[in-house]
GROMACS .gro file of C-alpha atoms in nm:
model
  490
    1MET     CA    1  -0.035   3.312   2.169
    2ALA     CA    2  -0.227   3.007   2.289
    3PRO     CA    3  -0.176   2.661   2.139
    4ALA     CA    4  -0.404   2.584   1.848
    5VAL     CA    5  -0.612   2.294   1.729
    6ASP     CA    6  -0.445   2.163   1.414
    7LEU     CA    7  -0.706   1.943   1.254
    8ASP     CA    8  -0.938   2.052   0.977
    9PRO     CA    9  -1.306   1.963   0.935
   10ALA     CA   10  -1.356   1.611   0.803
   11GLU     CA   11  -1.726   1.624   0.717
   12ASP     CA   12  -1.671   1.552   0.350
   13VAL     CA   13  -1.324   1.403   0.342
   14PRO     CA   14  -1.302   1.085   0.130
   15ASP     CA   15  -1.171   0.769   0.288
   16ALA     CA   16  -0.902   0.529   0.170
   17LYS     CA   17  -1.014   0.526  -0.191
   18THR     CA   18  -0.971   0.902  -0.211
   19GLY     CA   19  -1.145   1.127  -0.456
   20THR     CA   20  -1.424   0.892  -0.556
   21LEU     CA   21  -1.789   0.977  -0.516
   22ALA     CA   22  -1.841   0.636  -0.359
   23GLY     CA   23  -1.569   0.716  -0.103
   24ARG     CA   24  -1.742   1.039  -0.007
   25ILE     CA   25  -2.080   0.866   0.025
   26ALA     CA   26  -1.921   0.594   0.242
   27HIS     CA   27  -1.769   0.860   0.466
   28ARG     CA   28  -2.108   1.032   0.503
   29ILE     CA   29  -2.275   0.701   0.594
   30GLU     CA   30  -2.007   0.632   0.855
   31ALA     CA   31  -2.031   0.984   0.998
   32ASP     CA   32  -2.409   0.938   1.026
   33ILE     CA   33  -2.359   0.613   1.219
   34ILE     CA   34  -2.124   0.789   1.460
   35ARG     CA   35  -2.369   1.078   1.498
   36ARG     CA   36  -2.648   0.833   1.585
   37GLY     CA   37  -2.438   0.673   1.858
   38TRP     CA   38  -2.361   0.354   1.663
   39PRO     CA   39  -2.703   0.183   1.686
   40VAL     CA   40  -2.605  -0.179   1.614
   41GLY     CA   41  -2.879  -0.369   1.432
   42GLU     CA   42  -3.061  -0.059   1.310
   43SER     CA   43  -3.133  -0.024   0.938
   44LEU     CA   44  -3.013   0.290   0.765
   45GLY     CA   45  -3.255   0.224   0.481
   46SER     CA   46  -3.298   0.004   0.178
   47GLU     CA   47  -3.080   0.035  -0.130
   48GLN     CA   48  -3.352   0.243  -0.297
   49ASP     CA   49  -3.387   0.466   0.011
   50LEU     CA   50  -3.012   0.529   0.019
   51ARG     CA   51  -2.995   0.598  -0.354
   52GLU     CA   52  -3.263   0.861  -0.317
   53GLN     CA   53  -3.105   1.008  -0.005
   54PHE     CA   54  -2.763   1.054  -0.165
   55GLU     CA   55  -2.890   1.102  -0.524
   56VAL     CA   56  -2.648   0.853  -0.675
   57SER     CA   57  -2.666   0.562  -0.917
   58ARG     CA   58  -2.697   0.199  -0.810
   59ALA     CA   59  -2.333   0.136  -0.908
   60VAL     CA   60  -2.201   0.425  -0.695
   61LEU     CA   61  -2.412   0.327  -0.395
   62ARG     CA   62  -2.305  -0.036  -0.414
   63GLU     CA   63  -1.939   0.065  -0.422
   64ALA     CA   64  -1.999   0.294  -0.121
   65VAL     CA   65  -2.169   0.008   0.063
   66ARG     CA   66  -1.875  -0.219  -0.017
   67LEU     CA   67  -1.638   0.035   0.140
   68VAL     CA   68  -1.859   0.058   0.450
   69GLU     CA   69  -1.865  -0.322   0.470
   70HIS     CA   70  -1.485  -0.337   0.438
   71HIS     CA   71  -1.464  -0.097   0.733
   72GLN     CA   72  -1.682  -0.335   0.938
   73VAL     CA   73  -1.936  -0.057   0.999
   74ALA     CA   74  -2.250  -0.193   0.832
   75ARG     CA   75  -2.365  -0.474   0.603
   76MET     CA   76  -2.632  -0.484   0.333
   77ARG     CA   77  -2.900  -0.746   0.394
   78ARG     CA   78  -3.123  -0.835   0.100
   79GLY     CA   79  -3.490  -0.930   0.104
   80PRO     CA   80  -3.783  -0.830   0.328
   81ASN     CA   81  -3.682  -0.631   0.638
   82GLY     CA   82  -3.341  -0.589   0.483
   83GLY     CA   83  -3.136  -0.278   0.418
   84LEU     CA   84  -2.801  -0.144   0.529
   85LEU     CA   85  -2.772  -0.267   0.889
   86VAL     CA   86  -2.533  -0.113   1.139
   87CYS     CA   87  -2.299  -0.377   1.282
   88ALA     CA   88  -2.048  -0.406   1.564
   89PRO     CA   89  -1.705  -0.373   1.399
   90ASP     CA   90  -1.430  -0.631   1.433
   91ALA     CA   91  -1.070  -0.506   1.425
   92GLY     CA   92  -0.931  -0.856   1.365
   93PRO     CA   93  -0.887  -0.846   0.985
   94ALA     CA   94  -0.739  -0.496   0.994
   95THR     CA   95  -0.507  -0.592   1.278
   96ARG     CA   96  -0.375  -0.891   1.083
   97SER     CA   97  -0.324  -0.673   0.774
   98MET     CA   98  -0.139  -0.409   0.973
   99VAL     CA   99   0.091  -0.662   1.139
  100ILE     CA  100   0.191  -0.808   0.804
  101TYR     CA  101   0.228  -0.459   0.656
  102LEU     CA  102   0.470  -0.361   0.933
  103GLU     CA  103   0.665  -0.678   0.867
  104TYR     CA  104   0.662  -0.606   0.491
  105ILE     CA  105   0.812  -0.256   0.526
  106GLY     CA  106   1.098  -0.392   0.732
  107THR     CA  107   1.011  -0.287   1.086
  108SER     CA  108   1.320  -0.363   1.292
  109ILE     CA  109   1.342  -0.523   1.633
  110THR     CA  110   1.463  -0.187   1.762
  111ASP     CA  111   1.154  -0.012   1.622
  112LEU     CA  112   0.927  -0.274   1.771
  113LEU     CA  113   1.092  -0.267   2.113
  114GLN     CA  114   1.092   0.113   2.120
  115ALA     CA  115   0.717   0.120   2.057
  116ARG     CA  116   0.650  -0.144   2.319
  117LEU     CA  117   0.866   0.031   2.579
  118LEU     CA  118   0.683   0.356   2.509
  119LEU     CA  119   0.328   0.222   2.543
  120GLU     CA  120   0.316  -0.097   2.749
  121PRO     CA  121   0.450   0.041   3.078
  122ILE     CA  122   0.177   0.307   3.059
  123ALA     CA  123  -0.081   0.028   3.028
  124ALA     CA  124   0.069  -0.159   3.324
  125GLY     CA  125   0.054   0.153   3.540
  126LEU     CA  126  -0.307   0.222   3.445
  127ALA     CA  127  -0.399  -0.142   3.504
  128ALA     CA  128  -0.253  -0.122   3.856
  129ASP     CA  129  -0.460   0.190   3.925
  130ARG     CA  130  -0.783   0.045   3.785
  131ILE     CA  131  -0.767  -0.327   3.865
  132THR     CA  132  -1.089  -0.480   4.001
  133GLU     CA  133  -1.155  -0.817   4.161
  134GLU     CA  134  -1.294  -0.939   3.830
  135GLY     CA  135  -0.976  -0.819   3.660
  136ILE     CA  136  -0.761  -0.997   3.918
  137GLU     CA  137  -0.951  -1.319   3.857
  138THR     CA  138  -0.907  -1.285   3.480
  139LEU     CA  139  -0.537  -1.207   3.508
  140ARG     CA  140  -0.472  -1.504   3.736
  141ALA     CA  141  -0.670  -1.734   3.510
  142VAL     CA  142  -0.463  -1.632   3.207
  143LEU     CA  143  -0.141  -1.683   3.399
  144SER     CA  144  -0.250  -2.026   3.520
  145GLU     CA  145  -0.339  -2.132   3.166
  146GLU     CA  146  -0.027  -1.988   3.008
  147THR     CA  147   0.129  -2.278   2.823
  148VAL     CA  148   0.389  -2.318   2.556
  149HIS     CA  149   0.390  -2.569   2.271
  150GLU     CA  150   0.648  -2.836   2.334
  151GLY     CA  151   0.959  -2.780   2.126
  152ARG     CA  152   0.898  -2.411   2.067
  153ALA     CA  153   1.037  -2.112   2.253
  154GLY     CA  154   0.790  -1.932   2.476
  155LEU     CA  155   0.802  -1.616   2.270
  156GLU     CA  156   0.668  -1.790   1.960
  157ALA     CA  157   0.320  -1.850   2.092
  158GLN     CA  158   0.066  -1.568   2.084
  159ASP     CA  159   0.110  -1.404   2.424
  160PRO     CA  160  -0.224  -1.329   2.595
  161VAL     CA  161  -0.077  -1.152   2.900
  162HIS     CA  162   0.036  -0.829   2.733
  163PRO     CA  163  -0.290  -0.761   2.545
  164LEU     CA  164  -0.478  -0.840   2.867
  165LEU     CA  165  -0.278  -0.571   3.047
  166GLY     CA  166  -0.380  -0.339   2.764
  167ARG     CA  167  -0.745  -0.429   2.822
  168LEU     CA  168  -0.714  -0.393   3.200
  169SER     CA  169  -0.572  -0.044   3.147
  170GLY     CA  170  -0.922   0.062   3.044
  171ASN     CA  171  -0.778   0.246   2.744
  172PRO     CA  172  -0.908   0.103   2.412
  173VAL     CA  173  -0.632   0.274   2.211
  174LEU     CA  174  -0.357   0.119   2.422
  175HIS     CA  175  -0.532  -0.218   2.408
  176LEU     CA  176  -0.547  -0.216   2.027
  177PHE     CA  177  -0.190  -0.096   1.979
  178ILE     CA  178  -0.049  -0.347   2.227
  179ASP     CA  179  -0.237  -0.625   2.048
  180ILE     CA  180  -0.066  -0.524   1.722
  181LEU     CA  181   0.275  -0.507   1.888
  182THR     CA  182   0.233  -0.845   2.057
  183ARG     CA  183   0.124  -1.010   1.733
  184LEU     CA  184   0.421  -0.865   1.546
  185THR     CA  185   0.656  -0.982   1.820
  186ALA     CA  186   0.513  -1.335   1.792
  187ARG     CA  187   0.569  -1.333   1.415
  188TYR     CA  188   0.928  -1.220   1.457
  189ALA     CA  189   0.992  -1.476   1.728
  190HIS     CA  190   0.847  -1.744   1.500
  191THR     CA  191   1.115  -1.662   1.240
  192SER     CA  192   1.385  -1.756   1.488
  193GLN     CA  193   1.659  -2.008   1.438
  194ARG     CA  194   1.641  -2.347   1.602
  195VAL     CA  195   1.728  -2.329   1.969
  196THR     CA  196   1.832  -2.597   2.212
  197LYS     CA  197   1.596  -2.758   2.461
  198ALA     CA  198   1.784  -2.584   2.738
  199GLU     CA  199   1.728  -2.244   2.575
  200ILE     CA  200   1.361  -2.323   2.525
  201GLN     CA  201   1.323  -2.417   2.889
  202ALA     CA  202   1.510  -2.108   3.003
  203SER     CA  203   1.301  -1.876   2.785
  204GLN     CA  204   0.979  -2.032   2.912
  205GLU     CA  205   1.080  -1.994   3.274
  206ALA     CA  206   1.201  -1.637   3.228
  207SER     CA  207   0.885  -1.531   3.045
  208HIS     CA  208   0.651  -1.692   3.298
  209ALA     CA  209   0.842  -1.546   3.592
  210ALA     CA  210   0.832  -1.198   3.438
  211HIS     CA  211   0.459  -1.221   3.370
  212HIS     CA  212   0.395  -1.324   3.729
  213ALA     CA  213   0.608  -1.037   3.861
  214VAL     CA  214   0.415  -0.782   3.655
  215ALA     CA  215   0.081  -0.935   3.751
  216ASP     CA  216   0.167  -0.935   4.122
  217ALA     CA  217   0.253  -0.565   4.105
  218VAL     CA  218  -0.068  -0.485   3.916
  219ILE     CA  219  -0.282  -0.680   4.163
  220ILE     CA  220  -0.145  -0.496   4.467
  221GLY     CA  221  -0.179  -0.164   4.288
  222ASP     CA  222   0.193  -0.087   4.267
  223GLY     CA  223   0.204   0.088   3.932
  224ALA     CA  224   0.569   0.190   3.953
  225ARG     CA  225   0.680  -0.167   4.020
  226ALA     CA  226   0.456  -0.301   3.745
  227GLN     CA  227   0.612  -0.058   3.498
  228THR     CA  228   0.967  -0.141   3.605
  229SER     CA  229   0.909  -0.517   3.588
  230LEU     CA  230   0.743  -0.491   3.248
  231THR     CA  231   1.021  -0.271   3.109
  232GLU     CA  232   1.285  -0.524   3.217
  233HIS     CA  233   1.084  -0.806   3.060
  234LEU     CA  234   1.041  -0.620   2.728
  235GLU     CA  235   1.413  -0.550   2.710
  236TRP     CA  236   1.475  -0.922   2.763
  237VAL     CA  237   1.224  -1.005   2.486
  238GLY     CA  238   1.398  -0.770   2.245
  239ALA     CA  239   1.738  -0.920   2.325
  240TRP     CA  240   1.606  -1.276   2.281
  241ILE     CA  241   1.460  -1.204   1.937
  242ALA     CA  242   1.766  -1.008   1.824
  243LYS     CA  243   1.985  -1.304   1.919
  244HIS     CA  244   1.780  -1.580   1.761
  245ARG     CA  245   1.595  -1.428   1.466
  246VAL     CA  246   1.698  -1.521   1.114
  247GLN     CA  247   1.750  -1.246   0.857
  248ARG     CA  248   1.458  -1.308   0.620
  249PRO     CA  249   1.116  -1.319   0.787
  250ARG     CA  250   0.875  -1.595   0.710
  251THR     CA  251   0.521  -1.622   0.836
  252GLY     CA  252   0.352  -1.892   1.038
  253GLY     CA  253   0.011  -2.047   0.986
  254SER     CA  254  -0.159  -1.852   1.262
  255VAL     CA  255  -0.480  -1.790   1.071
  256VAL     CA  256  -0.784  -2.003   1.146
  257GLU     CA  257  -0.862  -2.254   0.870
  258PRO     CA  258  -1.169  -2.152   0.669
  259GLU     CA  259  -1.347  -2.480   0.718
  260LEU     CA  260  -1.351  -2.415   1.093
  261VAL     CA  261  -1.525  -2.080   1.055
  262GLU     CA  262  -1.900  -2.050   1.081
  263GLY     CA  263  -2.104  -1.754   0.967
  264PRO     CA  264  -2.204  -1.567   0.652
  265ARG     CA  265  -2.011  -1.575   0.328
  266ALA     CA  266  -1.842  -1.240   0.398
  267LYS     CA  267  -1.690  -1.373   0.720
  268LEU     CA  268  -1.550  -1.677   0.543
  269ALA     CA  269  -1.414  -1.446   0.272
  270GLU     CA  270  -1.228  -1.248   0.539
  271VAL     CA  271  -1.060  -1.565   0.667
  272VAL     CA  272  -0.966  -1.673   0.314
  273ALA     CA  273  -0.827  -1.325   0.245
  274ALA     CA  274  -0.617  -1.355   0.561
  275ARG     CA  275  -0.481  -1.694   0.449
  276ILE     CA  276  -0.388  -1.557   0.107
  277HIS     CA  277  -0.233  -1.254   0.279
  278ASP     CA  278  -0.017  -1.483   0.493
  279ASP     CA  279   0.076  -1.697   0.194
  280ILE     CA  280   0.196  -1.388   0.007
  281ALA     CA  281   0.407  -1.278   0.303
  282GLY     CA  282   0.535  -1.632   0.350
  283HIS     CA  283   0.678  -1.634  -0.002
  284GLY     CA  284   0.870  -1.310   0.052
  285TRP     CA  285   0.613  -1.072  -0.098
  286GLN     CA  286   0.717  -1.110  -0.463
  287ILE     CA  287   0.544  -0.807  -0.614
  288GLY     CA  288   0.415  -0.872  -0.965
  289SER     CA  289   0.416  -1.250  -0.932
  290ALA     CA  290   0.100  -1.453  -0.987
  291LEU     CA  291  -0.045  -1.666  -0.708
  292GLY     CA  292  -0.257  -1.862  -0.951
  293SER     CA  293  -0.563  -1.841  -1.171
  294GLU     CA  294  -0.914  -1.826  -1.028
  295ALA     CA  295  -0.958  -2.199  -1.092
  296GLU     CA  296  -0.628  -2.281  -0.918
  297LEU     CA  297  -0.717  -2.067  -0.617
  298LEU     CA  298  -1.061  -2.229  -0.589
  299ALA     CA  299  -0.898  -2.571  -0.577
  300ARG     CA  300  -0.617  -2.464  -0.342
  301TYR     CA  301  -0.843  -2.311  -0.077
  302GLY     CA  302  -1.145  -2.538  -0.128
  303ILE     CA  303  -1.400  -2.256  -0.152
  304SER     CA  304  -1.676  -2.135  -0.381
  305ARG     CA  305  -1.628  -1.876  -0.655
  306ALA     CA  306  -1.845  -1.626  -0.464
  307VAL     CA  307  -1.628  -1.654  -0.152
  308LEU     CA  308  -1.305  -1.623  -0.352
  309ARG     CA  309  -1.425  -1.315  -0.536
  310GLU     CA  310  -1.525  -1.144  -0.211
  311ALA     CA  311  -1.185  -1.235  -0.063
  312VAL     CA  312  -1.014  -1.087  -0.370
  313ARG     CA  313  -1.211  -0.763  -0.327
  314LEU     CA  314  -1.079  -0.739   0.029
  315LEU     CA  315  -0.721  -0.800  -0.088
  316GLU     CA  316  -0.759  -0.541  -0.362
  317TYR     CA  317  -0.897  -0.291  -0.111
  318HIS     CA  318  -0.587  -0.333   0.105
  319SER     CA  319  -0.362  -0.321  -0.206
  320VAL     CA  320  -0.231  -0.667  -0.124
  321ALA     CA  321  -0.314  -0.828  -0.459
  322ARG     CA  322  -0.524  -0.767  -0.768
  323MET     CA  323  -0.700  -0.998  -1.009
  324ARG     CA  324  -0.581  -0.972  -1.368
  325ARG     CA  325  -0.809  -1.120  -1.630
  326GLY     CA  326  -0.719  -1.289  -1.957
  327PRO     CA  327  -0.424  -1.503  -2.069
  328GLY     CA  328  -0.132  -1.490  -1.829
  329GLY     CA  329  -0.360  -1.343  -1.565
  330GLY     CA  330  -0.448  -1.451  -1.216
  331LEU     CA  331  -0.414  -1.303  -0.869
  332ILE     CA  332  -0.112  -1.072  -0.885
  333VAL     CA  333   0.086  -0.969  -0.575
  334ALA     CA  334   0.088  -0.592  -0.513
  335ALA     CA  335   0.263  -0.360  -0.266
  336PRO     CA  336   0.042  -0.335   0.045
  337GLU     CA  337  -0.101   0.000   0.156
  338PRO     CA  338  -0.221   0.056   0.514
  339GLN     CA  339  -0.487   0.327   0.474
  340ALA     CA  340  -0.779   0.084   0.457
  341SER     CA  341  -0.671  -0.074   0.787
  342ILE     CA  342  -0.616   0.271   0.939
  343ASP     CA  343  -0.973   0.368   0.849
  344THR     CA  344  -1.110   0.045   0.992
  345MET     CA  345  -0.918   0.080   1.318
  346ALA     CA  346  -1.020   0.441   1.364
  347LEU     CA  347  -1.385   0.345   1.322
  348PHE     CA  348  -1.342   0.047   1.555
  349LEU     CA  349  -1.199   0.274   1.825
  350GLU     CA  350  -1.486   0.518   1.776
  351TYR     CA  351  -1.725   0.228   1.834
  352GLN     CA  352  -1.528   0.134   2.147
  353GLY     CA  353  -1.615   0.471   2.295
  354VAL     CA  354  -1.268   0.620   2.323
  355GLN     CA  355  -1.261   0.913   2.566
  356ALA     CA  356  -1.057   1.232   2.543
  357ASP     CA  357  -0.822   1.114   2.817
  358ASP     CA  358  -0.761   0.780   2.640
  359LEU     CA  359  -0.658   0.966   2.328
  360ARG     CA  360  -0.447   1.221   2.517
  361ILE     CA  361  -0.246   0.954   2.701
  362VAL     CA  362  -0.148   0.766   2.386
  363ARG     CA  363  -0.098   1.065   2.159
  364ASP     CA  364   0.117   1.241   2.419
  365ALA     CA  365   0.336   0.933   2.455
  366ILE     CA  366   0.388   0.899   2.079
  367GLU     CA  367   0.426   1.265   1.984
  368LEU     CA  368   0.640   1.368   2.280
  369GLY     CA  369   0.860   1.068   2.209
  370THR     CA  370   0.898   1.157   1.840
  371VAL     CA  371   0.962   1.530   1.888
  372GLY     CA  372   1.221   1.452   2.154
  373ARG     CA  373   1.394   1.201   1.927
  374VAL     CA  374   1.402   1.446   1.634
  375ALA     CA  375   1.545   1.723   1.854
  376GLU     CA  376   1.815   1.488   1.981
  377ARG     CA  377   1.892   1.368   1.629
  378TYR     CA  378   1.932   1.724   1.503
  379ALA     CA  379   2.155   1.815   1.797
  380GLU     CA  380   2.375   1.510   1.724
  381THR     CA  381   2.396   1.538   1.344
  382GLY     CA  382   2.298   1.892   1.243
  383ASP     CA  383   2.118   1.735   0.947
  384GLU     CA  384   1.965   2.030   0.760
  385GLU     CA  385   1.714   1.804   0.585
  386ILE     CA  386   1.531   1.785   0.918
  387VAL     CA  387   1.489   2.161   0.930
  388GLU     CA  388   1.400   2.189   0.561
  389ARG     CA  389   1.123   1.934   0.583
  390LEU     CA  390   0.980   2.078   0.902
  391GLU     CA  391   0.995   2.435   0.769
  392ALA     CA  392   0.792   2.328   0.465
  393ALA     CA  393   0.542   2.157   0.696
  394VAL     CA  394   0.520   2.469   0.915
  395ARG     CA  395   0.423   2.679   0.613
  396ARG     CA  396   0.166   2.434   0.485
  397PRO     CA  397  -0.138   2.549   0.692
  398THR     CA  398  -0.123   2.900   0.544
  399GLU     CA  399   0.033   2.829   0.203
  400GLY     CA  400  -0.153   2.509   0.119
  401PRO     CA  401  -0.474   2.512  -0.089
  402PRO     CA  402  -0.777   2.644   0.104
  403GLY     CA  403  -0.980   2.363   0.255
  404GLU     CA  404  -0.712   2.101   0.191
  405PRO     CA  405  -0.769   1.826   0.448
  406ARG     CA  406  -0.481   1.717   0.670
  407LYS     CA  407  -0.247   2.000   0.569
  408ALA     CA  408  -0.206   2.108   0.933
  409ASP     CA  409  -0.122   1.747   1.024
  410LEU     CA  410   0.181   1.745   0.794
  411PHE     CA  411   0.407   1.887   1.066
  412HIS     CA  412   0.317   1.600   1.301
  413ALA     CA  413   0.350   1.341   1.024
  414GLU     CA  414   0.694   1.474   0.929
  415LEU     CA  415   0.811   1.461   1.290
  416ALA     CA  416   0.700   1.099   1.317
  417ASP     CA  417   0.870   1.008   0.990
  418LEU     CA  418   1.192   1.188   1.086
  419ALA     CA  419   1.196   1.001   1.418
  420GLY     CA  420   1.240   0.690   1.206
  421ASN     CA  421   0.999   0.445   1.372
  422PRO     CA  422   0.737   0.313   1.126
  423VAL     CA  423   0.527   0.161   1.406
  424LEU     CA  424   0.480   0.493   1.582
  425THR     CA  425   0.418   0.668   1.250
  426LEU     CA  426   0.140   0.422   1.173
  427PHE     CA  427  -0.012   0.453   1.521
  428LEU     CA  428  -0.013   0.832   1.490
  429ARG     CA  429  -0.200   0.803   1.158
  430ILE     CA  430  -0.465   0.591   1.330
  431ILE     CA  431  -0.503   0.847   1.609
  432THR     CA  432  -0.529   1.134   1.360
  433GLU     CA  433  -0.790   0.947   1.156
  434LEU     CA  434  -0.982   0.865   1.473
  435PHE     CA  435  -0.993   1.234   1.565
  436ARG     CA  436  -1.121   1.322   1.219
  437ARG     CA  437  -1.382   1.049   1.217
  438HIS     CA  438  -1.503   1.154   1.560
  439ALA     CA  439  -1.519   1.520   1.459
  440SER     CA  440  -1.715   1.438   1.144
  441GLY     CA  441  -1.984   1.277   1.357
  442GLN     CA  442  -2.023   1.577   1.587
  443ASP     CA  443  -2.214   1.901   1.542
  444ARG     CA  444  -1.915   2.118   1.634
  445PRO     CA  445  -1.678   2.152   1.336
  446LEU     CA  446  -1.305   2.190   1.379
  447PRO     CA  447  -1.162   2.534   1.293
  448GLY     CA  448  -0.964   2.435   0.983
  449ASP     CA  449  -0.836   2.733   0.783
  450ALA     CA  450  -0.965   2.975   1.048
  451ALA     CA  451  -0.683   2.866   1.280
  452ALA     CA  452  -0.412   2.834   1.013
  453GLU     CA  453  -0.199   3.126   1.132
  454GLU     CA  454  -0.218   3.015   1.493
  455VAL     CA  455  -0.125   2.660   1.399
  456GLN     CA  456   0.170   2.787   1.200
  457TYR     CA  457   0.289   2.997   1.495
  458VAL     CA  458   0.280   2.703   1.735
  459HIS     CA  459   0.453   2.467   1.491
  460GLN     CA  460   0.723   2.728   1.432
  461ARG     CA  461   0.785   2.756   1.807
  462ILE     CA  462   0.833   2.379   1.830
  463LEU     CA  463   1.071   2.390   1.532
  464ASP     CA  464   1.267   2.673   1.695
  465ALA     CA  465   1.329   2.455   2.001
  466ILE     CA  466   1.440   2.165   1.777
  467ARG     CA  467   1.687   2.393   1.594
  468GLN     CA  468   1.828   2.501   1.928
  469GLY     CA  469   1.876   2.135   2.023
  470ASP     CA  470   1.649   2.181   2.325
  471ALA     CA  471   1.449   1.857   2.342
  472GLY     CA  472   1.292   1.954   2.676
  473VAL     CA  473   1.143   2.280   2.548
  474ALA     CA  474   1.034   2.112   2.223
  475ARG     CA  475   0.845   1.850   2.424
  476HIS     CA  476   0.695   2.116   2.652
  477ARG     CA  477   0.563   2.316   2.358
  478MET     CA  478   0.430   2.004   2.190
  479ARG     CA  479   0.248   1.899   2.506
  480ARG     CA  480   0.076   2.239   2.534
  481HIS     CA  481  -0.012   2.218   2.166
  482LEU     CA  482  -0.167   1.873   2.206
  483ASP     CA  483  -0.361   1.985   2.514
  484ALA     CA  484  -0.550   2.229   2.291
  485LEU     CA  485  -0.700   1.934   2.102
  486ILE     CA  486  -0.882   1.789   2.401
  487PRO     CA  487  -1.174   2.039   2.417
  488TRP     CA  488  -1.267   1.935   2.064
  489TRP     CA  489  -1.322   1.572   2.171
  490HIS     CA  490  -1.670   1.556   2.321
   0.00000   0.00000   0.00000
């Protein structure tokens, strides 16, 4: 039997705030923007037009618009010639939230290095294949400007070389994921113990030399050498952080100060939300503690009440904090939840024009890596929990409620979770959401329940290989399974 597509239709699937009518309306608005080809600057209609179109109250529509605005998809402009205007999304706020979330859940240096070693050499190889004269000029300019703050180890500064390699790969998914990985690495390096001047100098020289070696290989089109040089450098980075990092992470003030930001109130609110986010992380993420009353926060951040309240809405949307009214109230720290950032990143990648091959390259790397790791883990330990969880996931497409979204994805999600790397699990969730968002904006629906038996058969075959301890066959079957997804991306 041929491999099956294992994603269900997403036409009416709610977004992060699941189950709400506003969430469903927001998803429909976003799907319409995708269907129209993301016409930046175009108005989707006035508030009254949209209320009539979706037959909802003003309160429901305004909540839907707020969700769309949080996803950086469109903004409501009041007054003459106003309406809900399509905008070019910015992944920055979601990227910052995701980096801090990964730090919050205790992502280890091993997890981080594993993800970087899986994805970054692919980017280096692609960059070597696709480099242009303009790309060479950009790469050399970044290398010539690469500087390190005096008194700090080279790893602590935000590294522009690795994200640039991601961009030069021509793969927007790789570029975004490498940006997240590089930012997280910089945060972990910034939590390092004090090092001697000699160590600082040595780390600077080693990092610069490695960057030049990778760049030289990319420029001459030697992909294999670029990948080898980058792999050696990443292993050195991981060893440096493991040696110098202190146990409890603390955050650095990497966010731009609000007074330096120009633009509308919403943009300033995003920067303030990022500062509060960093402050929460910097104090060890004390869930349930109060950061201060509204008056105290206004004084602390030097902003207006309108800006603070919009910033609080953003924090509440990402489950970072919530405002509690009344005596003993204030902004209360909550446990962060990544779905809002996942939604935003999926929509951002859709706007970036991700192609089927871009998606295939990254998803293959992640899923083949996770299924191989799970097969090896089962062969080493014989842990029956692995089989039990995967057997339940195999049955889900046929035994789950009809029309239940994402039930066929459970097998892939369980594999990622069992592999034990939270970074790769999160990246796979972004890819899955991207596929759903893309499908919801197309005229060709995914098969859903119609393919449930076929999906179950293919998942069972992968599980059989895992039970036999045959990582090679498990990866082969997974690759064929993933190949069946590509025709649905158009």
